[in-house]
CSV table of C-alpha atoms in Angstrom, one decimal:
chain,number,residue,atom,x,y,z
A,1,UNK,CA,-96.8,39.1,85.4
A,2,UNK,CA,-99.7,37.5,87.6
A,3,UNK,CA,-99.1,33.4,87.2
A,4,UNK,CA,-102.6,32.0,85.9
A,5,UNK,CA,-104.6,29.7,88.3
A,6,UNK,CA,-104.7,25.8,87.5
A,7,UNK,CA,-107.2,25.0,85.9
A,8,UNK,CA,-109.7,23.2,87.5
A,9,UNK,CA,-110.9,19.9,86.6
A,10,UNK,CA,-114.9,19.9,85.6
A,11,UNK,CA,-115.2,16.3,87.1
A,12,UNK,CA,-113.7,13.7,88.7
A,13,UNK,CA,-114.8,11.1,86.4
A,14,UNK,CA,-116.4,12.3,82.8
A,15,UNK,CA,-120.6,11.5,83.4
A,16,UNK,CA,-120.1,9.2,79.9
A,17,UNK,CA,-117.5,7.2,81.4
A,18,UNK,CA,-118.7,6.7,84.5
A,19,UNK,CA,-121.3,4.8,83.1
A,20,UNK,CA,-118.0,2.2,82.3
A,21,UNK,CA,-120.1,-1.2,84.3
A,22,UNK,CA,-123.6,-0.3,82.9
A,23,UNK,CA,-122.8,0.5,79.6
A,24,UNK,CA,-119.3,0.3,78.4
A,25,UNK,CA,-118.5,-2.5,75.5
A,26,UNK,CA,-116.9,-5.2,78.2
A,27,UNK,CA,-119.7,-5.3,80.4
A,28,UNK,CA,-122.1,-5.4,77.5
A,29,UNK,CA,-120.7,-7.8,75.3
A,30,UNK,CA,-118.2,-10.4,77.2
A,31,UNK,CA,-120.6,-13.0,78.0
A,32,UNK,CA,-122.5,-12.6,75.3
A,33,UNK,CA,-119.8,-13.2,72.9
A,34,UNK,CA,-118.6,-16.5,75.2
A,35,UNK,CA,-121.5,-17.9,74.6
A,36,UNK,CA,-120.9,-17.2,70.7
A,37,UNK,CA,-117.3,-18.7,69.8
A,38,UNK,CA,-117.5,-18.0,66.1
A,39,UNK,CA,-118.2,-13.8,67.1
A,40,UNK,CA,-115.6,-14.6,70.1
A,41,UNK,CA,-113.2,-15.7,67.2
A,42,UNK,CA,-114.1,-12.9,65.4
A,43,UNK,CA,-113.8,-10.1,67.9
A,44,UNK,CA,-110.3,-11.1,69.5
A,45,UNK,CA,-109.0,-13.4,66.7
A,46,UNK,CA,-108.5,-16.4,68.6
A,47,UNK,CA,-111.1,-18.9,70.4
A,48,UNK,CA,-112.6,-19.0,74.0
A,49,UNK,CA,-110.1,-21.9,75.1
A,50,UNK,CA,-107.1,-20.1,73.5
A,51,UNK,CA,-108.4,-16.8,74.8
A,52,UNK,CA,-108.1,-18.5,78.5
A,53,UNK,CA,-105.1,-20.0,78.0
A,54,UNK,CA,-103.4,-16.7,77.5
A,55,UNK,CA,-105.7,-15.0,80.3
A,56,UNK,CA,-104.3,-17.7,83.2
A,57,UNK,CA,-100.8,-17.3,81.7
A,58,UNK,CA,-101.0,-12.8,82.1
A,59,UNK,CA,-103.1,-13.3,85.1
A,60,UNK,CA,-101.4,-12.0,87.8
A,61,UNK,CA,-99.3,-9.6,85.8
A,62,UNK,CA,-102.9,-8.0,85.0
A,63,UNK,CA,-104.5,-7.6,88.7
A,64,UNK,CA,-104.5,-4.8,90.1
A,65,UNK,CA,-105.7,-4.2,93.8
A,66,UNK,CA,-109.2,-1.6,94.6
A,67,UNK,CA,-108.6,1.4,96.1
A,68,UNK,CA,-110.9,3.1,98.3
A,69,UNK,CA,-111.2,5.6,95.1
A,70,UNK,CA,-112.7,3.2,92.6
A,71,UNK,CA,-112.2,-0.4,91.4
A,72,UNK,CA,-109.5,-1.7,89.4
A,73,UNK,CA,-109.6,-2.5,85.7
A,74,UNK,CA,-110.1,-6.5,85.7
A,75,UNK,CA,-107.3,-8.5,83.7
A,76,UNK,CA,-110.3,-10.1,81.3
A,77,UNK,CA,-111.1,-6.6,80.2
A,78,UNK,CA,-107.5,-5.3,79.6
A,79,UNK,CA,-106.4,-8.5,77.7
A,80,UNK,CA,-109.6,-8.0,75.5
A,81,UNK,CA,-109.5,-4.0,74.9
A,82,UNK,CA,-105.6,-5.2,74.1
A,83,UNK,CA,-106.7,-7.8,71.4
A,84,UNK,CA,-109.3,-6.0,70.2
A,85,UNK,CA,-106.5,-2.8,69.3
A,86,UNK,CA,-104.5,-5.3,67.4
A,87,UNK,CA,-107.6,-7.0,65.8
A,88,UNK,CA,-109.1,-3.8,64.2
A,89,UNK,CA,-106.3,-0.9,64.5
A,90,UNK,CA,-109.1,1.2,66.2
A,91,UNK,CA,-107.7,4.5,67.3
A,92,UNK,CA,-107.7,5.0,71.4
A,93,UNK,CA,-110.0,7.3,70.9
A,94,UNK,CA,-112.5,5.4,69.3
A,95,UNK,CA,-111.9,2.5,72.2
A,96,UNK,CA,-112.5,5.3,74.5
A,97,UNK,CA,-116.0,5.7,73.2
A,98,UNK,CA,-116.7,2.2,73.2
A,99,UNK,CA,-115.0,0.8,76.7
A,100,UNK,CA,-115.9,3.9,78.6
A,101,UNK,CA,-112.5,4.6,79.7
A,102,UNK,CA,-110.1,7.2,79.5
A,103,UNK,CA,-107.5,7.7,76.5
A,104,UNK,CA,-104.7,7.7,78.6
A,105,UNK,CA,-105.8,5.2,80.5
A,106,UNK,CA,-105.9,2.7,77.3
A,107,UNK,CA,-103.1,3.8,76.2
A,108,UNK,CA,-101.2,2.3,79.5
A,109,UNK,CA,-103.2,-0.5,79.6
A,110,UNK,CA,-102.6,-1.6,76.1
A,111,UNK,CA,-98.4,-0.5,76.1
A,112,UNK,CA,-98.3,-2.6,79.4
A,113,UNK,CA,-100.8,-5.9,78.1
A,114,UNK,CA,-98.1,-5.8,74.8
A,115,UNK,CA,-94.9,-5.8,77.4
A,116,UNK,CA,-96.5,-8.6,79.1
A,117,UNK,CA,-97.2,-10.7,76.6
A,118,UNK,CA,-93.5,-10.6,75.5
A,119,UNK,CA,-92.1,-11.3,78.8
A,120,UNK,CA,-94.4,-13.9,79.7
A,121,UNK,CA,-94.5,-15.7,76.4
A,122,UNK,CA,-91.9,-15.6,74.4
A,123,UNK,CA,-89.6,-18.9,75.9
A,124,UNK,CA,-93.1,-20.6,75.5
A,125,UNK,CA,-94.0,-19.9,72.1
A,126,UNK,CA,-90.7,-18.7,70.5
A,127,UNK,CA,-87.6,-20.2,72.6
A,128,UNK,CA,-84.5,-20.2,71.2
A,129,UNK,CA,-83.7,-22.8,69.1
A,130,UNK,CA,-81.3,-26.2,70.1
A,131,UNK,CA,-79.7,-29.0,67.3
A,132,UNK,CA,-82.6,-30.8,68.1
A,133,UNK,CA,-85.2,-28.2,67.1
A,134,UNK,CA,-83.8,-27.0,64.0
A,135,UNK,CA,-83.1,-30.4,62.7
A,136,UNK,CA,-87.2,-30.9,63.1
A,137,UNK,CA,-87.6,-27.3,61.1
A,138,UNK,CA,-85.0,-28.9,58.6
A,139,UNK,CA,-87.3,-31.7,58.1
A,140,UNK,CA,-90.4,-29.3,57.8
A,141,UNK,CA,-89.4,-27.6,55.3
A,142,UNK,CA,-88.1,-30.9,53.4
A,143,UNK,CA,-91.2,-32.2,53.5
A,144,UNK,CA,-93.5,-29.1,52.6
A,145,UNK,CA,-91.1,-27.6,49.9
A,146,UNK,CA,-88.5,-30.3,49.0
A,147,UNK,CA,-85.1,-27.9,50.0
A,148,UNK,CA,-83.5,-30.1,52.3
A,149,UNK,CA,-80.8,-28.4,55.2
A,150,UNK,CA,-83.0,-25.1,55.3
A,151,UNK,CA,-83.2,-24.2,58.8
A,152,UNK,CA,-85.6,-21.1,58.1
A,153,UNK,CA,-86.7,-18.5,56.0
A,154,UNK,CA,-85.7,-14.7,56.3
A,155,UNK,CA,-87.2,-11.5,55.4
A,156,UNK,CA,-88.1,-7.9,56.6
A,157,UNK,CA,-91.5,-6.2,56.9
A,158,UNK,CA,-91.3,-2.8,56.8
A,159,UNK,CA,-94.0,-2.0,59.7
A,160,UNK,CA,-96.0,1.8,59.2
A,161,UNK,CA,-95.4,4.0,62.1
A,162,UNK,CA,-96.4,7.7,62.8
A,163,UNK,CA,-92.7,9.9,61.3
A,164,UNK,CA,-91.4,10.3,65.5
A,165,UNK,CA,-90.2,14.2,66.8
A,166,UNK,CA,-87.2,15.5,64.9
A,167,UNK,CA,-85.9,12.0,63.8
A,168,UNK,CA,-85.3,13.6,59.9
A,169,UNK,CA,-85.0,11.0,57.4
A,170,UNK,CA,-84.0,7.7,60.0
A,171,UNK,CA,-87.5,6.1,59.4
A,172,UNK,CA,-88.0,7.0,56.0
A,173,UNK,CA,-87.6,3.9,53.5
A,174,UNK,CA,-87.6,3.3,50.1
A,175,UNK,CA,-91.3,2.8,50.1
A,176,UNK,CA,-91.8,6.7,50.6
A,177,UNK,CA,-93.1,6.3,54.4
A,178,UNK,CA,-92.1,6.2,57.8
A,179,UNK,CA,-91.3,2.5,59.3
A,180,UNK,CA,-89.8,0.3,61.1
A,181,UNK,CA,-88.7,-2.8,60.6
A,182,UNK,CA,-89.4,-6.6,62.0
A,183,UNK,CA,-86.7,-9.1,60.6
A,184,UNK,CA,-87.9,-12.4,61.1
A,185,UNK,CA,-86.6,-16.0,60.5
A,186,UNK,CA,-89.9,-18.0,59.9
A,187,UNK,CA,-90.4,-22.5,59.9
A,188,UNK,CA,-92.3,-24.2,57.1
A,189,UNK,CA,-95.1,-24.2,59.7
A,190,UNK,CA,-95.3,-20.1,59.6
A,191,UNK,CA,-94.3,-19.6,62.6
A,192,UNK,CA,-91.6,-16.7,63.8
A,193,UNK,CA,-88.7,-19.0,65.3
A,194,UNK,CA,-86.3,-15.5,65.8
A,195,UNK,CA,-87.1,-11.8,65.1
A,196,UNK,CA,-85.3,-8.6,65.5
A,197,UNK,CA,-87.7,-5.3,66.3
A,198,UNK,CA,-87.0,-1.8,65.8
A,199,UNK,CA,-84.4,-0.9,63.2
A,200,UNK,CA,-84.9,2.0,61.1
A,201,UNK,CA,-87.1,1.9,58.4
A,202,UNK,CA,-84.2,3.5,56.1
A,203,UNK,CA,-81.5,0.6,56.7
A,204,UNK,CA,-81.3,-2.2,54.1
A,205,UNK,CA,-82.8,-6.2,55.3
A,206,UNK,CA,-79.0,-6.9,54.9
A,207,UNK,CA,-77.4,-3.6,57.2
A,208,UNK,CA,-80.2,-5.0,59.7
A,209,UNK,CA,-79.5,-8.7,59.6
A,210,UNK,CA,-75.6,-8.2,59.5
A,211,UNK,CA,-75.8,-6.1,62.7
A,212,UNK,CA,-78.5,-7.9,64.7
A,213,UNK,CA,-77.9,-10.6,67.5
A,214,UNK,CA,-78.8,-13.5,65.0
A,215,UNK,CA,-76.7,-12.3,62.4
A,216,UNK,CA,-73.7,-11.9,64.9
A,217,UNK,CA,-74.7,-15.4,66.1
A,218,UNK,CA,-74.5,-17.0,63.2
A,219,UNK,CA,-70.9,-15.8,62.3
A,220,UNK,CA,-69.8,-16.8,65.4
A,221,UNK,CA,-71.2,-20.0,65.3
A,222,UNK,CA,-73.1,-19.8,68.0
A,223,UNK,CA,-76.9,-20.5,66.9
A,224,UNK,CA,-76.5,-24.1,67.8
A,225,UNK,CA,-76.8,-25.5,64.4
A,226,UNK,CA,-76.2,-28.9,63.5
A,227,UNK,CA,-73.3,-30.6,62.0
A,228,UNK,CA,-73.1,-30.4,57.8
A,229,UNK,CA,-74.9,-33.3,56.3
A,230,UNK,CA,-74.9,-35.3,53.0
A,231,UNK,CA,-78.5,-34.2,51.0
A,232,UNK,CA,-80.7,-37.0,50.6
A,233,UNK,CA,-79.8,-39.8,48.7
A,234,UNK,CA,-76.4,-37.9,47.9
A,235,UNK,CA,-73.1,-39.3,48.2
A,236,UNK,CA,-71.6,-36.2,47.4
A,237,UNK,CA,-69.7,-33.7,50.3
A,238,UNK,CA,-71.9,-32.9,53.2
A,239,UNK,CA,-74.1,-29.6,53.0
A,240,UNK,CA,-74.2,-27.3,55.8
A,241,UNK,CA,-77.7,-26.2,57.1
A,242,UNK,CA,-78.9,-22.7,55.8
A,243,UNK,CA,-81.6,-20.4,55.7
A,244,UNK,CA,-83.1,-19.0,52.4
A,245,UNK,CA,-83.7,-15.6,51.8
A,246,UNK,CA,-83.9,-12.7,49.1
A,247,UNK,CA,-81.5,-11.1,46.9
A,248,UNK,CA,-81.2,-8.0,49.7
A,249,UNK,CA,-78.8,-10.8,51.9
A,250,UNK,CA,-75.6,-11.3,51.2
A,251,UNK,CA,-74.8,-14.7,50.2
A,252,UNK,CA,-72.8,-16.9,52.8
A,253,UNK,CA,-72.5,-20.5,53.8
A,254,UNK,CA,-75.2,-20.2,56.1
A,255,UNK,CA,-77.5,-17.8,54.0
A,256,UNK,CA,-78.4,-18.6,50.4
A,257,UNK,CA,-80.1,-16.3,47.6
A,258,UNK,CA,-81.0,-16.5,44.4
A,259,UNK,CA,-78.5,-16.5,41.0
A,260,UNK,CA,-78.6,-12.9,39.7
A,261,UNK,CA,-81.1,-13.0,36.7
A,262,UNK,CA,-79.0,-12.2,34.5
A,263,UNK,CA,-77.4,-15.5,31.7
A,264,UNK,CA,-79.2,-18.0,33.8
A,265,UNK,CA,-79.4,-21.4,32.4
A,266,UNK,CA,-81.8,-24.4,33.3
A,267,UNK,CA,-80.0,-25.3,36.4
A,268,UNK,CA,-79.6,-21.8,37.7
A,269,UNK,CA,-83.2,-21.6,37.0
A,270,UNK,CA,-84.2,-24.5,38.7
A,271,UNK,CA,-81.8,-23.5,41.8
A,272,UNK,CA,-84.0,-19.8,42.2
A,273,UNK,CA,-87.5,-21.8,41.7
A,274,UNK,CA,-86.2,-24.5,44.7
A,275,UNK,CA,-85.0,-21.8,46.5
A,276,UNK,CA,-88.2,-19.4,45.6
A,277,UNK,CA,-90.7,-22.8,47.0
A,278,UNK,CA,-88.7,-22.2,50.8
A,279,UNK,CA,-88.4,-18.7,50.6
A,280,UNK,CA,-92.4,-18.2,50.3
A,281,UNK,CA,-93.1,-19.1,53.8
A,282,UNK,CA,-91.5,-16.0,55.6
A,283,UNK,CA,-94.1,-13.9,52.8
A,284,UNK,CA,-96.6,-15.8,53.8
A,285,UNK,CA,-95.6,-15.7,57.6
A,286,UNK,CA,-96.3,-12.1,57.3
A,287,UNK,CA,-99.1,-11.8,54.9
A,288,UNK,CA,-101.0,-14.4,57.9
A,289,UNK,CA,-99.7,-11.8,60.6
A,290,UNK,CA,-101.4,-9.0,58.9
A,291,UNK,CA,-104.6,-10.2,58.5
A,292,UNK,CA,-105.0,-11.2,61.5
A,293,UNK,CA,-103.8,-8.6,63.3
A,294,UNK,CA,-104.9,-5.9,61.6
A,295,UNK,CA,-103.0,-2.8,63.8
A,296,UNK,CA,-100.7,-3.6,60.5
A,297,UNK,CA,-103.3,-2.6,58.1
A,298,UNK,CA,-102.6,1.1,59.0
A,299,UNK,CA,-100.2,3.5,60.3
A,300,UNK,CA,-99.3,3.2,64.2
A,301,UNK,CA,-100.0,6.5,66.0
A,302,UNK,CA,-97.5,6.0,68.7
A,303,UNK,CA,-93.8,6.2,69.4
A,304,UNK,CA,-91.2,3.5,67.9
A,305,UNK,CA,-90.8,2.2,71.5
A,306,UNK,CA,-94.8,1.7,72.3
A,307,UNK,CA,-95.2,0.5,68.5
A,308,UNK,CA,-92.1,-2.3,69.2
A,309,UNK,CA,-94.2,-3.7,71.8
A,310,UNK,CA,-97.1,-3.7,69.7
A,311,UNK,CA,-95.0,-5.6,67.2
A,312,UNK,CA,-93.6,-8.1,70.2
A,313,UNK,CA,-97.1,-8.7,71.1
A,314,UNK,CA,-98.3,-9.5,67.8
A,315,UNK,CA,-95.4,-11.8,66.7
A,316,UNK,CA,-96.0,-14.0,70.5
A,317,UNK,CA,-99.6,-14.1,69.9
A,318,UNK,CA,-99.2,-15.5,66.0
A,319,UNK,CA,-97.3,-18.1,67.0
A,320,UNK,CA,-99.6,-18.7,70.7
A,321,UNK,CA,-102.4,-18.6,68.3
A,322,UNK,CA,-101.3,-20.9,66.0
A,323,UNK,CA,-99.6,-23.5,68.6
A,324,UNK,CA,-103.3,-23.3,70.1
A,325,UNK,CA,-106.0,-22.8,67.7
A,326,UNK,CA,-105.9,-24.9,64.6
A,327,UNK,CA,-106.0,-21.9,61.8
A,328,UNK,CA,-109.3,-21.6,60.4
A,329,UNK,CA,-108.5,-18.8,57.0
A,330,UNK,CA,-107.2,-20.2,54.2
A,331,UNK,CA,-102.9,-19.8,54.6
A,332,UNK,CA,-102.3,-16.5,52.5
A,333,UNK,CA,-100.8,-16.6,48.6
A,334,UNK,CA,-97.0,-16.0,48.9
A,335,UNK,CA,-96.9,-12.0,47.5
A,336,UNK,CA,-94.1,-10.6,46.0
A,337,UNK,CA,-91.1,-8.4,47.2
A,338,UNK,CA,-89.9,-5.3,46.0
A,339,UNK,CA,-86.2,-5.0,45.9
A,340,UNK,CA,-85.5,-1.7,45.5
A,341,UNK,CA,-83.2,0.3,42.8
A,342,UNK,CA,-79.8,1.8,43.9
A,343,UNK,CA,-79.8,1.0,47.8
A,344,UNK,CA,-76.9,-0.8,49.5
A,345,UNK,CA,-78.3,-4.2,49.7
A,346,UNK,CA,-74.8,-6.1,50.3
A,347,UNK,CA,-72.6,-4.3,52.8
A,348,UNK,CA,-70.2,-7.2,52.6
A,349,UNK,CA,-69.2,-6.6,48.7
A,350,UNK,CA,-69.2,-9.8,46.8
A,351,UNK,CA,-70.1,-13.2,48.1
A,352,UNK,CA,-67.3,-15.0,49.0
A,353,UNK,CA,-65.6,-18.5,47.7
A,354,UNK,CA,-67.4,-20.3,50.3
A,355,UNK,CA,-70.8,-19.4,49.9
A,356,UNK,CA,-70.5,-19.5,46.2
A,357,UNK,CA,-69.3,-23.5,46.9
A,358,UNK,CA,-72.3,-24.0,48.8
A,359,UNK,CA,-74.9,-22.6,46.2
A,360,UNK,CA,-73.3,-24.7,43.4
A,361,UNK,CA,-73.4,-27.7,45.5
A,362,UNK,CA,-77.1,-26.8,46.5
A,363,UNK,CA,-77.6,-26.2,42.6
A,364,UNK,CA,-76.1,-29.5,41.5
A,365,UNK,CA,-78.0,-31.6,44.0
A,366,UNK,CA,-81.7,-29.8,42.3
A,367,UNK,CA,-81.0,-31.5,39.2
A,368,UNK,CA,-79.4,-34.6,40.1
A,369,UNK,CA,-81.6,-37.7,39.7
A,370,UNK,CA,-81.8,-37.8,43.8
A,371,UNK,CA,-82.6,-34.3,44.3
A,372,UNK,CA,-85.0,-33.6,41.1
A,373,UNK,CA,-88.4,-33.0,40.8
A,374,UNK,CA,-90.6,-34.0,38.0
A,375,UNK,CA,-92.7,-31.0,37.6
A,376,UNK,CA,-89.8,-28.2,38.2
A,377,UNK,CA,-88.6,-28.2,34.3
A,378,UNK,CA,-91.8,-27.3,33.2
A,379,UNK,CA,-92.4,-24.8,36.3
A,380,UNK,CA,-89.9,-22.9,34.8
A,381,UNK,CA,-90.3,-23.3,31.5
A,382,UNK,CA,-94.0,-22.3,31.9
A,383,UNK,CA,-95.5,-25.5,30.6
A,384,UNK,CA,-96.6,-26.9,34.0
A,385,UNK,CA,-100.0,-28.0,34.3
């Protein structure tokens, strides 16, 4: 059988995008929209001066040298066609039409923008975390929502992704749709103080959080925490720092959920409301992420790999952003979770004696005449006004 000729390529450059400097939507609109913060703000979802910040900090990792061919692809333009992916979502096809260059060639520049911005950022803007720094979260979150020793709170969003080649049911979840998951441990100030990226959108928050490095870590004791402490204004056995989170964790000295709904009384009650006040910052952690970064808003057309650096990029730049620019939207309503009907959502069985110790010594301390507050009987009795 003859072998066909290659095909031949009809140009060298497309006549549309070769039209990139005159007409394309960097050269067009840049300066223009410099000279504009609140449309700069609104294009790339963070201010001029933030905007540079993060340009002088990828710099060098986004210059490339000229080549006798054609010019290289200036770092301002890649870090904004990168922004303004995760701003909107647009499809690289649709950038294509509007930046004038290739589909492939946006599709590098944004998978290797994303990389950067993790590598470059992350001990900046999310570094792990000493005694010092999670006494200071400790503190945040007494002061905001009045649960004294939580250290963070800790959830999973189940992130959209295109169902990858001949994975069968791994990234299917309970939600009927292909995902992938982003675990994070969020402060009272919505910030993402650890996350872990990837896991199959099919495993349990638990499965995840039992076999990721922070979950080992904290078993191990090796997360750094501070020494137990009395509660304030208690004279009663010190309390060990923990981090609130949803009835999908396992309960544990360091992790504590709600009382099963089930025969609750007033001070069980009181306990899930407390406990519910913390636990509302990791939903709105995510609910801000979202809407600013609106890649989230719908399904990512690319591999898990490329979409985990999409979700690296957007969890560095949430904090970055938030370090940087004081936040200008109203903070989101806490939304509620779905815990789903007849999935594994404790792989460790029933909590054990020592978690259980800690809850009730949490529980006591809520209704005590040191730990009380004078609104939360009728919060959940319904009577508050």
């Amino acid at each position: 059988m003859l072998s066909e000729e290659p095909r031949r390529r009809r140009w060298w450059v497309h006549p549309i995008v070769s039209q990139r400097l005159q007409k394309g939507q960097f050269h067009t609109l840049y300066f223009d929209l410099r000279h504009n913060p609140e449309k700069f703000q609104g294009y790339c979802r963070m201010s001029v001066a933030t905007f540079d910040i993060l340009l002088a900090s990828l710099r060098s990792g986004l210059t490339f040298q000229d080549t006798t061919m054609r010019r290289s692809i200036s770092p301002e333009e890649r870090l904004l066609l990168t922004l303004r992916f995760l701003a909107t979502g647009s499809s690289f096809a649709s950038l294509h039409y509007e930046y004038l260059l290739g589909i492939s060639t946006i599709s590098g520049i944004v998978c290797h923008t994303c990389q950067l911005i993790w590598q470059r950022l992350r001990e900046a803007v999310m570094p792990t975390p000493t005694a010092d720094d999670w006494l200071q979260i400790a503190d945040g979150f007494y002061q905001s929502s009045q649960f004294p020793n939580c250290i963070g709170a800790l959830d999973g969003k189940h992130i959209r992704v295109k169902k990858p080649p001949h994975s069968g049911s791994q990234y299917f979840n309970y939600k009927q749709y292909f995902s992938i998951v982003l675990l994070a441990l969020v402060d009272s100030n919505y910030r993402f103080i650890i996350v872990d990226i990837g896991a199959y959108g099919s495993t349990a928050d638990a499965r995840i959080f039992c076999s990721s490095r922070m979950g080992e870590r904290l078993r191990a004791n090796q997360l750094a925490l501070p020494e137990p402490r009395r509660l304030p204004g208690s004279s009663a056995s010190a309390a060990p720092f923990v981090i609130v989170a949803d009835e999908g964790f396992a309960l544990s000295p360091h992790v504590m959920r709600a009382f099963p709904r089930r025969n609750l009384d007033d001070r069980k009650r009181i306990f899930n409301y407390r406990l519910s006040r913390a636990r509302r910052y990791v939903e709105c952690a995510f609910g801000i992420l979202s809407n600013k970064w609106r890649v989230f808003m719908s399904s990512l057309q690319m591999s898990p790999q490329n979409a985990t650096l999409v979700i690296q990029a957007c969890v560095i730049l949430h904090n970055f952003t938030r370090i940087h620019d004081v936040p200008s939207e109203p903070e989101v309503a806490p939304f509620p979770t779905t815990t789903s009907v007849g999935l594994d959502h404790n792989p460790q069985g029933r909590p054990g004696s020592a978690g259980l110790a800690v809850r009730e010594l949490f529980a006591d301390y809520f209704i005590s005449p040191e730990g009380a507050l004078s609104w939360q009987l009728n919060s959940i009795r319904g009577t508050r006004r």
